[in-house]
Amino acid sequence: MTFRAPVRDIAHALTDLAGVGALMGSAHFPDFDADTLQAVLEGGASLADDVIAPTNRAGDQVGSRLENGKVVAAPGFTEAFKAYAEGGWSGLAAAPEFGGAGLPRSLATAVFETVSAANMAFGLCPLLSQGAMEAIAAHGSDAQKARFLPHMISGRWTGTMNLTEPQAGSDLAPIRTRAEPDGEGGYRITGQKIFITWGDHEMAENIVHLVLARLPDAPEGVKGISLFLAPKYLLEADGRLGAHNQLRVGSIEHKLGIHGSPTCVMLFEGAKAELIGQPNQGLAHMFTMMNSARLNVGVQGVAVAERAYQQALAFSLERPQGRSAWTGANPSRLFDHPDVRRMLMLMKAKTVAARAICLATAVAGDLAEAGATPEIREAALLRQELFTPVAKAWSTDWGVEAASMGVQIHGGMGFVEETGAAQHYRDARIAPIYEGANGIQAIDLMGRKLGLGGGAAVKTLIAEMREEAQALEGHKNEWLHVPGARLAAGVEAVETAAAWLIEHRGHAQPDALAGASPFLKLLGDVMGGWMLGKSARLAAEGLEPEASDYELRRTRIGLARLYAEHVLSQVPGLAGAVMMGAADLFNTTPEALGA
């Protein structure tokens, strides 16, 4: 099935829903304008459609493999990565002083969606590299930035994140990898890391590994973790690549999906390394990379949902099946059955919503650095922090659901591998797990993000969503009244549930923890309705039957209405799940559950 990047939809989400216009012509981005945005999106789409997408099938069926201690990329990946690097896509949002284009990260995030939709496994390589670049830029010394960033920004080198060990997963306190001073100002790292995405390959000249390890005198727990940089190939004094460092791939995992992405066991056997940032502050430094990755993983949820939707839509237009409920034609297309069209419209609506949430998070991140005043920057930072767990968790949960719905639309044809629909489901399933499982995102939202700025972040969001609901309910176009009413009820549910969590997380923490995941879903559902409501209201402003975009505008209104009745209508019930408490969980034993 041919993939086509949804440039029109992405531009709509960036400009009309996420508010990227606030960055255009600003002091930080003086050359960024609407023409630049469109040119970059179209250029990224061309790369994704014509170069990366054709590698998706071979990436799944052939995959990467380990031969003679080296990872061999799937067919076509090396050539596609070369085109990606030579096109300057690695440095789209990077600082010009190191060779980057200096454009907003939100624009780079939008391009990343098209890359990941074209081939999710391929997109994981630049995802990790982007996070590594941001960590070095934020915490590295001037010398480290000068030596590593230009090569990574150019795409000649890639980056990885080495956190997990067999005994240390989401809880990194038990990390055992150690870093010993080498007497020459550097360190030697010894230990084993697992689940290292793109931990080895030969698509680029070098790989920059960022590694969490303990110094000899480090305190116990997470307060004793430091961040180190260990390149695959050491650098000579003149900057040229030298000998292979003392690190290697022990094995690669055999996974449910993303077969084209090598997930490596990495063995550090006295590897030469250098400290990044301050000793024993490694976890805080690594979170620069982790937060970047979390948003981009949310975008991967959007990407796989878009890919599954496009394939399901194409199949529904080609597959004859039964009698049409509207025309009576027999046979008719799958598309002409109300239930199939309902699923397709729901896939489209929730993907539009997830995209807008992710891009709004990215725009907030740009404004947190480039806003014109301290007040704008502070408010944007609070918004970015509040939105990030929702962008990651809600979008990736939707990616799995959308891929499953795509298989359903294909019917039996979706359950066999020949059509490719099953691949999207298999690929999507990892995204709710990595870069902080979605349950952890929910705990972060409940435990830290609700209280940001004394609750200012969530209060501001509630006020904005309520204002949108009122605008919809009072709109002259009556078709917007239902989305407005459903959104208003959803906002009330968010406000009630948030207040309950804030009250209980201090004196009744188990109750608050039990409600964390339902609250994230509740907030994500309502934020999605908010975004779709904005889209529908803007569509209604120019809704003229004679207009060339009449069908598009009418459909955007229809998507908001469908979402309101199929998603927002259920939100008040989620508030009950949030406030249920933990008593029934506490009173249940393993034996009673059948252990």
Coordinates of C-alpha atoms in Angstrom, one line a residue:
M1 CA 0.0 0.0 0.0
T2 CA 1.4 3.4 -0.9
F3 CA 1.9 5.8 1.9
R4 CA 1.5 9.6 1.5
A5 CA 2.4 12.0 4.2
P6 CA -0.6 14.0 5.3
V7 CA 0.9 17.4 4.7
R8 CA -2.4 19.3 4.7
D9 CA -3.5 17.8 8.0
I10 CA -0.1 18.4 9.6
A11 CA 0.0 22.0 8.5
H12 CA -3.5 22.5 9.8
A13 CA -2.5 21.0 13.2
L14 CA 0.6 23.1 13.5
T15 CA -0.9 26.5 12.4
D16 CA -4.6 26.3 13.4
L17 CA -4.5 24.0 16.5
A18 CA -1.0 24.1 18.0
G19 CA -0.4 27.8 17.5
V20 CA 3.0 27.7 15.7
G21 CA 2.3 31.1 14.3
A22 CA 3.5 32.6 17.7
L23 CA 7.0 31.6 16.6
M24 CA 7.0 33.0 13.1
G25 CA 9.1 36.1 12.7
S26 CA 10.1 36.1 16.3
A27 CA 13.5 37.2 17.5
H28 CA 14.5 33.5 17.9
F29 CA 13.2 32.4 14.6
P30 CA 13.4 35.6 12.4
D31 CA 13.3 33.6 9.1
F32 CA 10.6 31.2 10.0
D33 CA 7.4 31.9 8.1
A34 CA 4.4 30.1 6.5
D35 CA 6.3 29.5 3.3
T36 CA 9.2 27.9 5.2
L37 CA 6.8 25.7 7.1
Q38 CA 5.1 24.5 3.9
A39 CA 8.4 23.9 2.1
V40 CA 9.9 21.9 5.0
L41 CA 6.8 19.8 5.3
E42 CA 6.7 19.1 1.6
G43 CA 10.4 18.3 1.5
G44 CA 10.0 15.9 4.5
A45 CA 7.0 14.3 2.9
S46 CA 8.9 13.7 -0.4
L47 CA 11.7 11.9 1.6
A48 CA 9.2 9.9 3.6
D49 CA 7.0 8.9 0.7
D50 CA 9.6 8.1 -1.9
V51 CA 12.7 7.0 0.0
I52 CA 11.8 5.8 3.5
A53 CA 8.4 4.2 3.0
P54 CA 9.6 1.7 0.4
T55 CA 11.9 0.2 3.1
N56 CA 9.1 -0.6 5.5
R57 CA 8.1 -4.0 4.2
A58 CA 11.7 -5.3 4.0
G59 CA 12.4 -3.9 7.5
D60 CA 9.6 -6.0 8.9
Q61 CA 10.1 -9.2 6.9
V62 CA 13.9 -9.3 6.7
G63 CA 14.7 -7.1 9.7
S64 CA 18.1 -6.3 11.1
R65 CA 20.5 -9.1 12.0
L66 CA 23.7 -9.7 13.9
E67 CA 26.6 -11.2 11.8
N68 CA 30.2 -11.6 13.1
G69 CA 29.6 -9.2 16.0
K70 CA 28.1 -6.5 13.8
V71 CA 24.5 -5.4 13.2
V72 CA 23.5 -5.5 9.5
A73 CA 20.7 -3.1 8.7
A74 CA 17.6 -4.2 6.8
P75 CA 17.6 -3.9 3.0
G76 CA 17.4 -0.3 1.9
F77 CA 17.9 1.3 5.3
T78 CA 21.5 2.4 4.7
E79 CA 20.6 4.2 1.5
A80 CA 17.5 5.8 3.1
F81 CA 19.6 7.0 6.1
K82 CA 22.2 8.5 3.8
A83 CA 19.4 10.4 2.0
Y84 CA 18.0 11.5 5.4
A85 CA 21.5 12.8 6.5
E86 CA 22.4 14.4 3.2
G87 CA 19.1 16.3 3.2
G88 CA 20.0 18.0 6.4
W89 CA 17.0 16.5 8.3
S90 CA 19.1 15.5 11.3
G91 CA 19.9 19.1 12.1
L92 CA 16.5 20.7 11.3
A93 CA 16.1 22.2 14.8
A94 CA 19.8 22.2 15.8
A95 CA 21.8 25.3 16.6
P96 CA 23.3 27.0 13.5
E97 CA 26.7 27.4 15.3
F98 CA 27.1 23.6 15.0
G99 CA 25.7 23.2 11.5
G100 CA 22.0 23.1 12.2
A101 CA 19.2 24.9 10.5
G102 CA 17.9 26.6 13.6
L103 CA 14.2 26.0 12.9
P104 CA 11.6 25.3 15.6
R105 CA 11.6 21.9 17.2
S106 CA 7.9 21.8 16.6
L107 CA 8.5 21.8 12.9
A108 CA 11.1 19.1 13.2
T109 CA 8.6 17.1 15.3
A110 CA 6.0 17.4 12.5
V111 CA 8.6 16.1 10.0
F112 CA 9.4 13.3 12.4
E113 CA 5.8 12.1 12.2
T114 CA 6.1 11.6 8.4
V115 CA 9.4 9.7 8.8
S116 CA 7.9 7.4 11.5
A117 CA 4.7 6.8 9.6
A118 CA 6.8 5.8 6.5
N119 CA 8.8 3.4 8.6
M120 CA 8.6 3.3 12.4
A121 CA 11.6 1.1 12.9
F122 CA 13.7 3.4 10.8
G123 CA 12.5 6.5 12.6
L124 CA 13.8 5.2 15.9
C125 CA 17.4 5.9 14.9
P126 CA 17.0 9.6 14.4
L127 CA 14.7 9.7 17.5
L128 CA 17.5 8.5 19.8
S129 CA 20.1 10.7 18.0
Q130 CA 17.9 13.8 18.5
G131 CA 17.7 13.1 22.2
A132 CA 21.4 12.5 22.5
M133 CA 22.1 15.8 20.7
E134 CA 19.8 17.7 23.1
A135 CA 21.5 16.1 26.2
I136 CA 25.0 17.0 25.0
A137 CA 23.9 20.5 24.0
A138 CA 22.3 21.1 27.4
H139 CA 24.9 19.4 29.7
G140 CA 28.1 18.9 27.7
S141 CA 31.2 21.1 28.0
D142 CA 32.1 23.5 25.2
A143 CA 34.8 21.1 24.0
Q144 CA 32.3 18.2 24.0
K145 CA 29.8 20.2 22.0
A146 CA 32.4 21.2 19.5
R147 CA 33.7 17.6 19.0
F148 CA 30.5 15.7 18.8
L149 CA 27.5 17.9 17.9
P150 CA 28.6 18.9 14.3
H151 CA 29.0 15.2 13.3
M152 CA 25.7 14.2 14.9
I153 CA 23.8 17.2 13.4
S154 CA 25.1 16.3 10.0
G155 CA 23.9 12.7 10.4
R156 CA 27.4 11.3 10.0
W157 CA 27.2 10.0 13.6
T158 CA 24.2 8.8 15.5
G159 CA 23.4 8.6 19.2
T160 CA 21.9 6.1 21.7
M161 CA 20.6 6.1 25.3
N162 CA 21.9 3.3 27.6
L163 CA 19.8 3.1 30.7
T164 CA 18.3 -0.3 31.3
E165 CA 20.0 -3.3 32.8
P166 CA 18.7 -6.8 33.5
Q167 CA 17.9 -5.8 37.1
A168 CA 17.1 -2.1 36.5
G169 CA 14.2 -1.1 34.3
S170 CA 11.8 1.7 35.1
D171 CA 13.5 1.9 38.6
L172 CA 17.1 2.8 37.8
A173 CA 18.3 2.8 41.4
P174 CA 19.8 -0.8 41.1
I175 CA 22.1 0.2 38.2
R176 CA 25.4 -1.7 38.5
T177 CA 27.4 -0.4 35.5
R178 CA 30.5 1.3 36.9
A179 CA 32.8 4.0 35.7
E180 CA 36.4 4.0 37.0
P181 CA 38.7 7.0 36.5
D182 CA 41.5 6.1 34.1
G183 CA 44.1 8.5 35.5
E184 CA 44.1 10.6 32.3
G185 CA 41.0 12.7 33.0
G186 CA 38.7 10.1 31.5
Y187 CA 36.9 7.0 32.6
R188 CA 36.5 3.3 31.9
I189 CA 33.0 1.9 31.8
T190 CA 32.2 -1.7 32.6
G191 CA 28.8 -3.2 32.6
Q192 CA 25.9 -4.6 30.6
K193 CA 22.9 -2.6 29.2
I194 CA 19.9 -4.1 27.6
F195 CA 17.1 -2.9 25.2
I196 CA 19.4 -0.4 23.5
T197 CA 17.6 0.8 20.4
W198 CA 19.9 1.1 17.4
G199 CA 22.8 0.2 19.7
D200 CA 24.9 -0.8 16.7
H201 CA 24.8 -0.4 13.0
E202 CA 27.0 0.7 10.1
M203 CA 24.6 3.2 8.5
A204 CA 26.7 6.0 10.1
E205 CA 30.4 6.5 10.6
N206 CA 30.2 6.5 14.4
I207 CA 27.7 6.0 17.3
V208 CA 27.8 8.2 20.4
H209 CA 26.6 6.2 23.4
L210 CA 25.2 8.1 26.4
V211 CA 25.5 5.7 29.3
L212 CA 24.3 5.8 32.9
A213 CA 26.9 4.4 35.3
R214 CA 28.2 4.7 38.9
L215 CA 31.5 6.3 40.0
P216 CA 33.5 4.4 42.7
D217 CA 32.4 6.7 45.6
A218 CA 28.9 7.3 44.4
P219 CA 26.0 7.1 46.9
E220 CA 23.4 4.4 46.6
G221 CA 20.3 4.8 44.6
V222 CA 19.4 7.2 41.8
K223 CA 21.5 10.0 43.6
G224 CA 24.6 8.1 42.7
I225 CA 24.2 7.8 38.9
S226 CA 26.3 9.8 36.5
L227 CA 26.1 10.3 32.7
F228 CA 29.0 9.4 30.4
L229 CA 29.7 9.5 26.7
A230 CA 31.3 6.5 25.1
P231 CA 31.8 6.6 21.3
K232 CA 31.9 3.4 19.3
Y233 CA 35.1 4.6 17.6
L234 CA 37.5 6.7 19.7
L235 CA 38.6 10.1 18.5
E236 CA 42.2 11.0 17.7
A237 CA 43.6 14.3 18.8
D238 CA 42.9 15.8 15.4
G239 CA 39.3 14.7 15.5
R240 CA 39.6 11.8 13.1
L241 CA 38.1 8.4 14.0
G242 CA 40.5 6.0 15.7
A243 CA 40.4 2.6 17.2
H244 CA 37.2 0.7 18.1
N245 CA 36.3 1.3 21.7
Q246 CA 36.0 -1.6 24.1
L247 CA 32.3 -2.1 23.7
R248 CA 30.3 -4.5 21.6
V249 CA 26.9 -6.0 20.9
G250 CA 26.2 -9.1 22.9
S251 CA 23.0 -10.0 21.0
I252 CA 19.9 -8.4 19.5
E253 CA 16.4 -9.1 20.6
H254 CA 13.8 -11.0 18.6
K255 CA 10.7 -8.8 19.0
L256 CA 7.0 -8.7 18.3
G257 CA 7.4 -5.8 16.0
I258 CA 9.8 -3.0 14.8
H259 CA 12.0 -5.8 13.3
G260 CA 14.0 -3.3 11.3
S261 CA 15.2 -1.6 14.5
P262 CA 18.0 -3.5 16.2
T263 CA 17.4 -3.7 20.0
C264 CA 20.8 -4.6 21.4
V265 CA 22.4 -6.0 24.5
M266 CA 25.4 -3.7 24.8
L267 CA 28.6 -4.9 26.6
F268 CA 31.0 -2.3 27.9
E269 CA 34.3 -3.9 28.7
G270 CA 36.4 -1.1 30.0
A271 CA 35.2 1.3 27.3
K272 CA 36.8 4.7 27.3
A273 CA 34.3 7.4 28.2
E274 CA 34.0 11.0 29.4
L275 CA 31.7 12.5 32.0
I276 CA 28.8 14.6 30.8
G277 CA 27.8 17.3 33.2
Q278 CA 28.2 16.9 36.9
P279 CA 29.0 13.7 38.9
N280 CA 26.0 12.0 40.4
Q281 CA 23.6 14.1 38.4
G282 CA 23.3 11.7 35.5
L283 CA 19.6 10.9 35.9
A284 CA 18.7 14.6 35.8
H285 CA 20.9 15.1 32.8
M286 CA 19.5 12.0 31.1
F287 CA 15.9 13.4 31.5
T288 CA 16.8 16.0 28.9
M289 CA 17.1 13.2 26.5
M290 CA 14.2 11.2 28.0
N291 CA 11.7 14.1 27.7
S292 CA 12.7 14.6 24.1
A293 CA 12.2 10.9 23.4
R294 CA 8.8 10.8 25.2
L295 CA 7.3 13.5 23.0
N296 CA 8.7 11.8 19.9
V297 CA 7.4 8.4 21.0
G298 CA 4.0 10.1 21.3
V299 CA 4.4 11.2 17.7
Q300 CA 5.2 7.6 16.8
G301 CA 1.8 6.7 18.1
V302 CA 0.3 9.3 15.8
A303 CA 2.4 8.1 12.9
V304 CA 1.4 4.4 13.2
A305 CA -2.2 5.5 13.6
E306 CA -2.0 7.5 10.4
R307 CA -0.3 4.7 8.5
A308 CA -2.9 2.2 9.7
Y309 CA -5.7 4.6 8.8
Q310 CA -4.4 5.2 5.3
Q311 CA -4.1 1.5 4.6
A312 CA -7.6 0.7 6.1
L313 CA -9.2 3.5 4.0
A314 CA -7.5 2.3 0.8
F315 CA -8.6 -1.3 1.5
S316 CA -12.2 -0.2 2.2
L317 CA -12.4 1.5 -1.1
E318 CA -11.1 -1.5 -3.0
R319 CA -12.8 -4.4 -1.2
P320 CA -16.3 -5.4 -2.5
Q321 CA -18.5 -6.6 0.4
G322 CA -22.3 -6.9 0.7
R323 CA -25.1 -4.4 -0.1
S324 CA -24.7 -0.7 0.5
A325 CA -27.0 0.7 3.2
W326 CA -27.3 4.0 1.3
T327 CA -27.5 3.0 -2.4
G328 CA -28.6 -0.6 -2.3
A329 CA -25.8 -1.5 -4.7
N330 CA -24.6 -5.1 -4.4
P331 CA -21.8 -5.7 -4.2
S332 CA -20.7 -2.4 -2.6
R333 CA -17.4 -1.2 -1.2
L334 CA -16.6 -1.8 2.4
F335 CA -16.5 2.0 2.7
D336 CA -20.2 2.1 2.0
H337 CA -21.2 0.3 5.2
P338 CA -22.0 2.6 8.1
D339 CA -20.1 0.7 10.7
V340 CA -16.9 0.7 8.5
R341 CA -17.3 4.4 7.8
R342 CA -17.8 4.9 11.6
M343 CA -14.5 3.2 12.3
L344 CA -12.7 5.1 9.7
M345 CA -14.0 8.4 10.9
L346 CA -13.1 7.6 14.5
M347 CA -9.6 6.6 13.3
K348 CA -9.3 9.9 11.5
A349 CA -10.7 12.0 14.4
K350 CA -8.5 10.6 17.1
T351 CA -5.4 10.8 15.0
V352 CA -6.1 14.4 14.3
A353 CA -6.6 15.0 18.0
A354 CA -3.4 13.1 19.0
R355 CA -1.3 15.0 16.4
A356 CA -2.6 18.3 17.7
I357 CA -1.8 17.4 21.3
C358 CA 1.7 16.4 20.4
L359 CA 2.4 19.4 18.2
A360 CA 0.9 21.8 20.9
T361 CA 3.4 20.2 23.3
A362 CA 6.2 20.8 20.9
V363 CA 5.2 24.5 20.3
A364 CA 5.1 25.0 24.1
G365 CA 8.6 23.7 24.3
D366 CA 9.8 26.2 21.6
L367 CA 8.0 29.0 23.4
A368 CA 9.6 28.0 26.7
E369 CA 13.0 28.8 25.2
A370 CA 12.0 31.5 22.6
G371 CA 9.1 33.3 24.1
A372 CA 9.3 37.1 24.0
T373 CA 8.9 37.7 27.8
P374 CA 9.8 35.8 31.0
E375 CA 6.0 35.4 31.7
I376 CA 5.4 33.7 28.3
R377 CA 8.4 31.4 28.7
E378 CA 7.3 30.4 32.2
A379 CA 3.7 29.7 31.1
A380 CA 4.9 27.7 28.1
L381 CA 7.3 25.6 30.2
L382 CA 4.4 24.7 32.6
R383 CA 2.3 23.8 29.6
Q384 CA 5.0 21.7 28.0
E385 CA 5.5 19.7 31.3
L386 CA 1.7 19.2 31.8
F387 CA 1.1 18.1 28.2
T388 CA 4.1 15.8 27.8
P389 CA 2.8 12.7 29.7
V390 CA -0.6 13.1 27.9
A391 CA 1.2 13.4 24.5
K392 CA 3.2 10.3 25.1
A393 CA 0.7 8.0 26.8
W394 CA -2.6 9.0 25.2
S395 CA -1.1 9.1 21.7
T396 CA 0.6 5.7 21.9
D397 CA -2.4 4.0 23.4
W398 CA -4.4 5.4 20.5
G399 CA -1.7 4.1 18.1
V400 CA -2.3 0.6 19.3
E401 CA -6.1 1.0 19.2
A402 CA -6.0 2.5 15.7
A403 CA -3.8 -0.3 14.4
S404 CA -6.2 -2.9 15.9
M405 CA -9.1 -1.1 14.3
G406 CA -7.3 -1.2 11.0
V407 CA -7.0 -4.9 11.3
Q408 CA -10.7 -5.1 12.0
I409 CA -11.6 -3.2 8.9
H410 CA -9.5 -5.5 6.9
G411 CA -11.3 -8.5 8.4
G412 CA -9.6 -11.8 7.9
M413 CA -7.3 -10.2 5.4
G414 CA -5.9 -8.1 8.2
F415 CA -5.0 -11.1 10.3
V416 CA -2.7 -12.5 7.7
E417 CA 0.7 -10.9 7.1
E418 CA 0.3 -10.5 3.3
T419 CA -1.7 -7.3 3.5
G420 CA 0.7 -5.6 6.0
A421 CA -2.1 -4.4 8.4
A422 CA -0.8 -6.7 11.1
Q423 CA 2.6 -5.1 11.0
H424 CA 1.2 -1.8 12.2
Y425 CA -0.4 -3.5 15.2
R426 CA 2.8 -5.3 16.1
D427 CA 5.0 -2.2 15.6
A428 CA 2.6 0.0 17.6
R429 CA 2.6 -2.2 20.7
I430 CA 6.0 -1.2 22.0
A431 CA 5.3 2.5 22.1
P432 CA 3.1 2.5 25.3
I433 CA 6.0 0.6 27.0
Y434 CA 9.3 2.3 26.2
E435 CA 10.6 5.7 27.3
G436 CA 8.6 5.4 30.5
A437 CA 5.6 3.0 30.5
N438 CA 2.2 4.7 30.2
G439 CA 1.3 3.9 33.8
I440 CA 4.4 5.9 34.8
Q441 CA 3.4 8.8 32.6
A442 CA 0.0 8.8 34.5
I443 CA 1.7 8.8 37.9
D444 CA 3.9 11.7 36.7
L445 CA 0.9 13.6 35.6
M446 CA -1.0 13.0 38.8
G447 CA 2.0 13.2 41.2
R448 CA 3.9 16.2 39.8
K449 CA 2.4 17.9 36.9
L450 CA -1.0 18.7 38.4
G451 CA 0.7 20.8 41.0
L452 CA 3.0 22.7 38.7
G453 CA 2.9 26.4 39.4
G454 CA 0.5 25.9 42.3
G455 CA -1.9 24.2 39.9
A456 CA -1.6 27.1 37.4
A457 CA -0.9 24.8 34.4
V458 CA -4.0 22.7 34.7
K459 CA -6.2 25.6 35.8
T460 CA -5.1 27.6 32.6
L461 CA -5.8 24.5 30.4
I462 CA -9.3 24.0 32.0
A463 CA -10.1 27.7 31.4
E464 CA -9.1 27.5 27.8
M465 CA -11.1 24.3 27.1
R466 CA -14.1 25.8 28.9
E467 CA -13.9 28.9 26.7
E468 CA -13.8 26.8 23.6
A469 CA -16.8 24.8 24.8
Q470 CA -18.8 28.0 25.3
A471 CA -17.8 29.3 21.8
L472 CA -19.0 26.0 20.3
E473 CA -22.3 25.9 22.3
G474 CA -23.1 29.5 21.3
H475 CA -22.0 29.3 17.7
K476 CA -24.5 30.3 15.0
N477 CA -23.9 26.9 13.3
E478 CA -26.1 24.5 15.2
W479 CA -24.0 21.5 14.2
L480 CA -21.4 22.7 16.7
H481 CA -23.7 22.7 19.7
V482 CA -23.3 19.0 20.4
P483 CA -19.5 19.1 20.4
G484 CA -19.7 22.1 22.7
A485 CA -22.0 20.6 25.2
R486 CA -20.1 17.3 25.3
L487 CA -16.8 19.3 25.7
A488 CA -18.3 21.4 28.5
A489 CA -19.3 18.2 30.4
G490 CA -15.8 16.8 29.8
V491 CA -14.2 19.9 31.2
E492 CA -16.3 19.6 34.3
A493 CA -15.2 16.0 34.8
V494 CA -11.5 17.0 34.4
E495 CA -11.9 19.8 37.0
T496 CA -13.7 17.5 39.5
A497 CA -11.3 14.6 39.0
A498 CA -8.2 16.8 39.2
A499 CA -9.3 18.4 42.4
W500 CA -10.0 15.0 43.9
L501 CA -6.5 13.8 43.0
I502 CA -4.8 16.9 44.3
E503 CA -6.6 16.4 47.6
H504 CA -5.9 12.7 47.9
R505 CA -2.3 12.4 46.7
G506 CA -1.0 13.8 50.0
H507 CA -2.9 11.9 52.6
A508 CA -4.3 8.9 50.6
Q509 CA -1.6 8.2 48.1
P510 CA -2.7 4.7 47.1
D511 CA -6.2 6.1 46.2
A512 CA -4.6 8.8 44.0
L513 CA -2.2 6.2 42.4
A514 CA -5.1 4.0 41.6
G515 CA -6.8 6.8 39.7
A516 CA -3.8 8.0 37.8
S517 CA -4.3 6.1 34.6
P518 CA -8.0 6.8 34.3
F519 CA -7.3 10.5 34.8
L520 CA -4.7 10.6 32.0
K521 CA -7.2 9.0 29.7
L522 CA -9.9 11.4 30.8
L523 CA -7.7 14.4 30.3
G524 CA -6.4 13.1 26.9
D525 CA -10.0 12.5 25.7
V526 CA -11.1 16.0 26.7
M527 CA -8.0 17.6 25.2
G528 CA -8.7 15.7 22.0
G529 CA -12.2 17.1 22.0
W530 CA -10.9 20.6 22.6
M531 CA -8.6 20.3 19.6
L532 CA -11.3 18.9 17.3
G533 CA -13.7 21.5 18.5
K534 CA -11.3 24.2 17.5
S535 CA -10.8 22.6 14.1
A536 CA -14.6 22.4 13.6
R537 CA -15.2 26.0 14.7
L538 CA -12.6 27.2 12.2
A539 CA -14.1 25.1 9.5
A540 CA -17.6 26.5 10.2
E541 CA -16.3 30.1 9.7
G542 CA -15.9 29.6 6.0
L543 CA -18.5 26.9 5.3
E544 CA -19.9 27.8 2.0
P545 CA -21.3 25.1 -0.4
E546 CA -19.8 26.8 -3.4
A547 CA -16.3 26.8 -1.8
S548 CA -13.6 24.5 -3.2
D549 CA -12.9 23.2 0.3
Y550 CA -16.5 22.7 1.4
E551 CA -16.2 18.9 1.7
L552 CA -13.1 19.2 3.8
R553 CA -14.6 21.8 6.1
R554 CA -17.9 19.8 6.5
T555 CA -15.9 16.7 7.3
R556 CA -13.9 18.5 10.0
I557 CA -17.2 19.4 11.6
G558 CA -18.4 15.8 11.2
L559 CA -15.2 14.5 12.9
A560 CA -15.8 16.7 15.9
R561 CA -19.4 15.6 16.2
L562 CA -18.5 11.9 15.9
Y563 CA -15.8 12.3 18.5
A564 CA -18.2 14.1 20.8
E565 CA -20.7 11.3 20.8
H566 CA -18.4 8.3 20.7
V567 CA -15.6 9.6 23.0
L568 CA -16.6 12.7 25.0
S569 CA -19.9 11.2 25.9
Q570 CA -18.1 8.6 28.0
V571 CA -15.8 11.0 29.8
P572 CA -18.0 11.7 32.9
G573 CA -17.9 7.9 33.6
L574 CA -14.1 8.0 33.7
A575 CA -14.2 10.6 36.5
G576 CA -15.9 7.8 38.6
A577 CA -13.0 5.5 37.8
V578 CA -10.5 8.2 38.9
M579 CA -12.2 8.7 42.2
M580 CA -12.9 5.0 43.0
G581 CA -10.0 4.7 45.4
A582 CA -7.7 1.7 46.1
A583 CA -9.7 -0.2 48.7
D584 CA -10.7 -3.0 46.4
L585 CA -7.2 -3.3 45.0
F586 CA -5.7 -3.5 48.5
N587 CA -8.3 -6.2 49.6
T588 CA -7.5 -8.5 46.7
T589 CA -4.9 -11.2 47.2
P590 CA -2.9 -13.2 44.6
E591 CA -4.6 -16.4 45.8
A592 CA -8.1 -14.9 45.3
L593 CA -7.1 -14.0 41.8
G594 CA -6.1 -17.6 41.1
A595 CA -2.4 -17.6 41.8

